[in-house]
Every structure is written in C-alpha cells, then in structure tokens.
PDB file of C-alpha atoms in Angstrom:
ATOM      1  CA  LEU X  30      -0.880-198.004 120.977  1.00 74.00           C
ATOM      2  CA  GLY X  31      -3.983-196.661 122.738  1.00 84.00           C
ATOM      3  CA  ASN X  32      -4.570-192.777 123.063  1.00 92.00           C
ATOM      4  CA  ARG X  33      -2.832-190.175 124.784  1.00 94.00           C
ATOM      5  CA  PRO X  34      -4.000-186.460 124.168  1.00 95.00           C
ATOM      6  CA  GLY X  35      -2.110-183.509 123.348  1.00 96.00           C
ATOM      7  CA  ASP X  36      -2.475-180.345 121.693  1.00 97.00           C
ATOM      8  CA  VAL X  37      -1.852-180.101 117.967  1.00 96.00           C
ATOM      9  CA  VAL X  38      -0.099-175.615 118.135  1.00 96.00           C
ATOM     10  CA  ASP X  39       0.084-173.843 115.250  1.00 94.00           C
ATOM     11  CA  ALA X  40       4.198-173.574 115.182  1.00 90.00           C
ATOM     12  CA  MET X  41       4.688-169.872 114.164  1.00 88.00           C
ATOM     13  CA  THR X  42       2.286-168.013 116.381  1.00 92.00           C
ATOM     14  CA  GLY X  43       2.080-170.789 119.226  1.00 94.00           C
ATOM     15  CA  ASP X  44      -2.091-170.750 119.426  1.00 95.00           C
ATOM     16  CA  ILE X  45      -3.762-174.199 120.355  1.00 97.00           C
ATOM     17  CA  ILE X  46      -5.851-175.488 117.484  1.00 97.00           C
ATOM     18  CA  GLY X  47      -6.691-178.207 118.100  1.00 96.00           C
ATOM     19  CA  ARG X  48      -6.151-182.122 119.743  1.00 97.00           C
ATOM     20  CA  HIS X  49      -4.317-185.052 119.225  1.00 97.00           C
ATOM     21  CA  ASN X  50      -5.055-188.762 119.695  1.00 95.00           C
ATOM     22  CA  GLY X  51      -1.259-189.125 120.214  1.00 95.00           C
ATOM     23  CA  LEU X  52       2.184-188.055 119.378  1.00 92.00           C
ATOM     24  CA  TRP X  53       2.378-191.743 117.016  1.00 92.00           C
ATOM     25  CA  TYR X  54      -0.092-191.468 114.395  1.00 93.00           C
ATOM     26  CA  HIS X  55       1.785-188.022 113.565  1.00 92.00           C
ATOM     27  CA  THR X  56       5.268-188.179 111.566  1.00 86.00           C
ATOM     28  CA  VAL X  57       6.978-185.194 110.273  1.00 83.00           C
ATOM     29  CA  GLY X  58       6.088-183.621 107.183  1.00 81.00           C
ATOM     30  CA  GLN X  59       2.561-185.140 107.312  1.00 86.00           C
ATOM     31  CA  ARG X  60       0.165-183.145 105.272  1.00 85.00           C
ATOM     32  CA  LYS X  61      -2.764-185.921 104.784  1.00 88.00           C
ATOM     33  CA  GLY X  62      -5.606-186.238 107.806  1.00 87.00           C
ATOM     34  CA  ILE X  63      -4.743-183.322 110.159  1.00 90.00           C
ATOM     35  CA  GLY X  64      -7.332-181.546 109.748  1.00 89.00           C
ATOM     36  CA  LYS X  65      -8.651-183.835 110.718  1.00 91.00           C
ATOM     37  CA  VAL X  66      -8.042-182.841 115.251  1.00 93.00           C
ATOM     38  CA  MET X  67      -8.378-179.602 114.528  1.00 93.00           C
ATOM     39  CA  PHE X  68     -10.367-177.046 115.195  1.00 93.00           C
ATOM     40  CA  PRO X  69     -12.332-175.506 111.922  1.00 90.00           C
ATOM     41  CA  LEU X  70     -11.644-172.326 112.532  1.00 90.00           C
ATOM     42  CA  ALA X  71      -8.273-173.920 111.224  1.00 91.00           C
ATOM     43  CA  THR X  72      -8.484-175.632 109.282  1.00 87.00           C
ATOM     44  CA  ALA X  73      -9.688-173.188 107.372  1.00 87.00           C
ATOM     45  CA  HIS X  74      -6.380-171.568 107.020  1.00 89.00           C
ATOM     46  CA  GLY X  75      -4.513-174.682 105.679  1.00 82.00           C
ATOM     47  CA  PRO X  76      -3.348-176.524 103.947  1.00 89.00           C
ATOM     48  CA  TRP X  77      -1.398-177.362 107.136  1.00 92.00           C
ATOM     49  CA  TYR X  78       0.803-179.820 107.306  1.00 89.00           C
ATOM     50  CA  VAL X  79       3.062-181.452 110.723  1.00 89.00           C
ATOM     51  CA  VAL X  80       6.749-179.702 110.902  1.00 86.00           C
ATOM     52  CA  ALA X  81       8.173-180.566 114.415  1.00 86.00           C
ATOM     53  CA  LYS X  82       6.669-183.177 118.345  1.00 89.00           C
ATOM     54  CA  ASP X  83       6.876-182.515 120.894  1.00 91.00           C
ATOM     55  CA  GLN X  84       7.105-185.409 122.797  1.00 89.00           C
ATOM     56  CA  GLY X  85       7.755-184.278 127.016  1.00 92.00           C
ATOM     57  CA  ARG X  86       4.604-182.298 126.374  1.00 95.00           C
ATOM     58  CA  ASP X  87       2.216-184.562 123.649  1.00 95.00           C
ATOM     59  CA  ILE X  88       2.290-181.542 121.024  1.00 96.00           C
ATOM     60  CA  VAL X  89       2.424-181.780 117.675  1.00 95.00           C
ATOM     61  CA  TYR X  90       3.879-178.408 116.036  1.00 93.00           C
ATOM     62  CA  VAL X  91       1.871-177.763 112.741  1.00 93.00           C
ATOM     63  CA  SER X  92       2.170-174.665 110.356  1.00 90.00           C
ATOM     64  CA  ASN X  93       0.209-173.475 107.158  1.00 89.00           C
ATOM     65  CA  ARG X  94       3.480-171.989 105.895  1.00 83.00           C
ATOM     66  CA  TYR X  95       5.886-175.380 105.373  1.00 69.00           C
ATOM     67  CA  ASP X  96       6.417-174.394 102.128  1.00 66.00           C
ATOM     68  CA  GLU X  97       7.667-171.192 102.645  1.00 69.00           C
ATOM     69  CA  ASP X  98      11.084-170.031 103.610  1.00 65.00           C
ATOM     70  CA  ASP X  99       9.935-170.228 107.147  1.00 66.00           C
ATOM     71  CA  PHE X 100      11.369-173.624 107.283  1.00 67.00           C
ATOM     72  CA  ALA X 101      13.563-173.387 105.030  1.00 61.00           C
ATOM     73  CA  ARG X 102      16.531-175.449 106.727  1.00 61.00           C
ATOM     74  CA  ALA X 103      14.312-177.230 108.596  1.00 67.00           C
ATOM     75  CA  ARG X 104      13.600-178.995 105.024  1.00 72.00           C
ATOM     76  CA  SER X 105      16.886-178.972 104.032  1.00 85.00           C
ATOM     77  CA  GLU X 106      19.882-179.762 106.956  1.00 87.00           C
ATOM     78  CA  PHE X 107      19.753-182.118 109.590  1.00 87.00           C
ATOM     79  CA  GLU X 108      22.541-183.571 111.886  1.00 87.00           C
ATOM     80  CA  LEU X 109      24.659-186.583 111.611  1.00 88.00           C
ATOM     81  CA  GLU X 110      25.278-188.761 114.691  1.00 87.00           C
ATOM     82  CA  ASP X 111      26.906-192.806 115.028  1.00 88.00           C
ATOM     83  CA  ILE X 112      28.120-193.323 111.201  1.00 89.00           C
ATOM     84  CA  ARG X 113      28.468-196.680 110.620  1.00 90.00           C
ATOM     85  CA  TRP X 114      30.542-196.363 107.689  1.00 89.00           C
ATOM     86  CA  ILE X 115      31.105-200.679 106.222  1.00 90.00           C
ATOM     87  CA  SER X 116      34.324-200.912 106.134  1.00 89.00           C
ATOM     88  CA  GLY X 117      35.153-199.896 109.735  1.00 88.00           C
ATOM     89  CA  THR X 118      36.670-196.130 109.111  1.00 85.00           C
ATOM     90  CA  PRO X 119      35.851-193.865 106.669  1.00 82.00           C
ATOM     91  CA  PRO X 120      37.309-193.948 103.696  1.00 76.00           C
ATOM     92  CA  LEU X 121      40.153-192.446 103.061  1.00 70.00           C
ATOM     93  CA  ASP X 122      38.798-189.445 100.390  1.00 67.00           C
ATOM     94  CA  VAL X 123      36.210-187.892 102.994  1.00 67.00           C
ATOM     95  CA  LYS X 124      38.917-187.860 106.502  1.00 55.00           C
ATOM     96  CA  GLY X 125      41.727-186.190 106.879  1.00 48.00           C
ATOM     97  CA  THR X 126      44.107-187.254 109.718  1.00 46.00           C
ATOM     98  CA  GLU X 127      44.230-188.572 112.653  1.00 49.00           C
ATOM     99  CA  THR X 128      44.665-185.536 114.528  1.00 49.00           C
ATOM    100  CA  ASP X 129      42.825-183.792 111.827  1.00 50.00           C
ATOM    101  CA  ALA X 130      40.060-181.203 113.523  1.00 53.00           C
ATOM    102  CA  GLU X 131      38.663-180.149 110.911  1.00 62.00           C
ATOM    103  CA  TRP X 132      35.611-180.873 108.301  1.00 63.00           C
ATOM    104  CA  SER X 133      36.078-182.209 105.778  1.00 76.00           C
ATOM    105  CA  GLU X 134      32.876-181.257 102.790  1.00 83.00           C
ATOM    106  CA  VAL X 135      31.967-184.344 100.920  1.00 84.00           C
ATOM    107  CA  ARG X 136      29.344-184.710  98.034  1.00 89.00           C
ATOM    108  CA  PHE X 137      26.648-188.099  98.337  1.00 88.00           C
ATOM    109  CA  ASP X 138      23.611-189.291  96.815  1.00 93.00           C
ATOM    110  CA  LEU X 139      21.741-190.241 100.132  1.00 91.00           C
ATOM    111  CA  LYS X 140      18.740-192.602 100.140  1.00 90.00           C
ATOM    112  CA  ILE X 141      16.726-191.207 103.438  1.00 85.00           C
ATOM    113  CA  ARG X 142      13.864-193.054 103.380  1.00 75.00           C
ATOM    114  CA  HIS X 143      11.777-195.810 102.204  1.00 74.00           C
ATOM    115  CA  GLY X 144      10.606-195.845  98.569  1.00 72.00           C
ATOM    116  CA  PRO X 145      12.293-195.123  95.312  1.00 81.00           C
ATOM    117  CA  LYS X 146      14.333-191.582  95.381  1.00 86.00           C
ATOM    118  CA  ILE X 147      17.527-190.876  95.934  1.00 91.00           C
ATOM    119  CA  VAL X 148      18.812-186.585  96.490  1.00 91.00           C
ATOM    120  CA  GLN X 149      22.033-185.336  96.605  1.00 94.00           C
ATOM    121  CA  GLY X 150      23.859-183.594  98.987  1.00 93.00           C
ATOM    122  CA  THR X 151      27.476-182.581 101.046  1.00 92.00           C
ATOM    123  CA  LEU X 152      27.907-183.732 103.904  1.00 89.00           C
ATOM    124  CA  MET X 153      30.297-181.965 106.014  1.00 88.00           C
ATOM    125  CA  LEU X 154      32.448-185.100 108.024  1.00 85.00           C
ATOM    126  CA  SER X 155      34.103-183.859 110.934  1.00 83.00           C
ATOM    127  CA  GLY X 156      37.350-184.657 111.727  1.00 78.00           C
ATOM    128  CA  ASP X 157      36.449-188.297 113.622  1.00 80.00           C
ATOM    129  CA  GLY X 158      34.599-189.944 110.588  1.00 83.00           C
ATOM    130  CA  PHE X 159      32.139-190.309 112.805  1.00 87.00           C
ATOM    131  CA  THR X 160      29.789-187.522 112.778  1.00 88.00           C
ATOM    132  CA  GLY X 161      28.557-184.096 111.005  1.00 87.00           C
ATOM    133  CA  ASN X 162      26.137-182.583 109.313  1.00 89.00           C
ATOM    134  CA  VAL X 163      24.577-182.381 105.669  1.00 91.00           C
ATOM    135  CA  HIS X 164      23.006-180.030 103.552  1.00 91.00           C
ATOM    136  CA  LEU X 165      20.824-181.151 100.970  1.00 92.00           C
ATOM    137  CA  ASP X 166      19.961-179.255  97.094  1.00 92.00           C
ATOM    138  CA  ASN X 167      16.782-179.003  97.445  1.00 88.00           C
ATOM    139  CA  LYS X 168      14.704-179.258 100.463  1.00 81.00           C
ATOM    140  CA  ASP X 169      12.862-182.553 101.423  1.00 79.00           C
ATOM    141  CA  GLY X 170       9.596-182.408 103.466  1.00 69.00           C
ATOM    142  CA  GLY X 171       9.815-184.790 105.727  1.00 70.00           C
ATOM    143  CA  LEU X 172      13.399-185.301 107.830  1.00 74.00           C
ATOM    144  CA  ALA X 173      12.614-186.250 111.563  1.00 71.00           C
ATOM    145  CA  PRO X 174      14.884-186.669 114.158  1.00 70.00           C
ATOM    146  CA  GLY X 175      16.038-190.617 114.509  1.00 72.00           C
ATOM    147  CA  GLN X 176      15.385-191.171 110.562  1.00 78.00           C
ATOM    148  CA  TYR X 177      18.773-193.314 109.335  1.00 83.00           C
ATOM    149  CA  VAL X 178      20.201-191.994 105.439  1.00 88.00           C
ATOM    150  CA  VAL X 179      22.756-194.191 103.256  1.00 89.00           C
ATOM    151  CA  PHE X 180      25.569-192.524 101.462  1.00 86.00           C
TER     152      PHE X 180
END
C-alpha cells in the first residue's frame, strides 16, 4: 500500500500529537500499536485509542478518554443504509404499512464483525424498511463507517 503520512490529532483538544504513515494502518477502536506513531510526550498520557479517521485530510483522531462518556454515543449508536433483507422486503412484524412514514422499533441480536461475539440492541427502522439506526445495549469499542451488521 505504500506510505501516505498524516497527522495524529487528539480528538478532544485538536493538538497534533504524532505522525502516521497511512490511514490504512489504523482502525477505529485500535489501541495496540498506536503509541509507535505518537510523539513521546503524548504517549505518557495514554492509553490512546483511534476514535475516527479523516480520509480527505489524512488525519487519525485519537483519544485517551475513549472509555469515558465523551465517546459513548459514537460507541453505542450507528446509522444503517441499504438494509438487505433475505426475503427482499422487511418482515411484516418490523415494518408499518406502505404509507407509514413512522419509525418502528425492534429488538435484535446483532453481529457487527468477525469473531464469536453477539450483541443486543434496538433497531429503529424507517418507514421504508431499508434505512434506520441501531442503539446498542452496551458500548462497542470498534464501530467504524462501512461495517456490516447482521440481525
């Protein structure tokens, strides 16, 4: 993949606290290995976690407060688009009428990424049945844009 350097920025203060060699080397929720690209004075204030990435500006945002409430919403809620139901249409028990623009709320067990962990949450499904958002019962350490979720 090569290198495409950029700044490592403290998400809370906006301070530049390191330099990375490419966004693709870092994932949201990552803790292990991030200290290698940070300035020595910053590493002493860790542990640090990757909380976001800005591809347009080649910035990796990190925080040493990832387990506190500052990032609770980012770790427990996410939006869904282009939901694909196996049957091709949303199940009748999770969708209102064709003209219903209201959201319906449904409890699900969810699989967010590889590994054995199943989590619980609430799906707020839009009236069309193909977009919505999820609120997890417990915070997740590695939610990232572009991930798949299976209900």
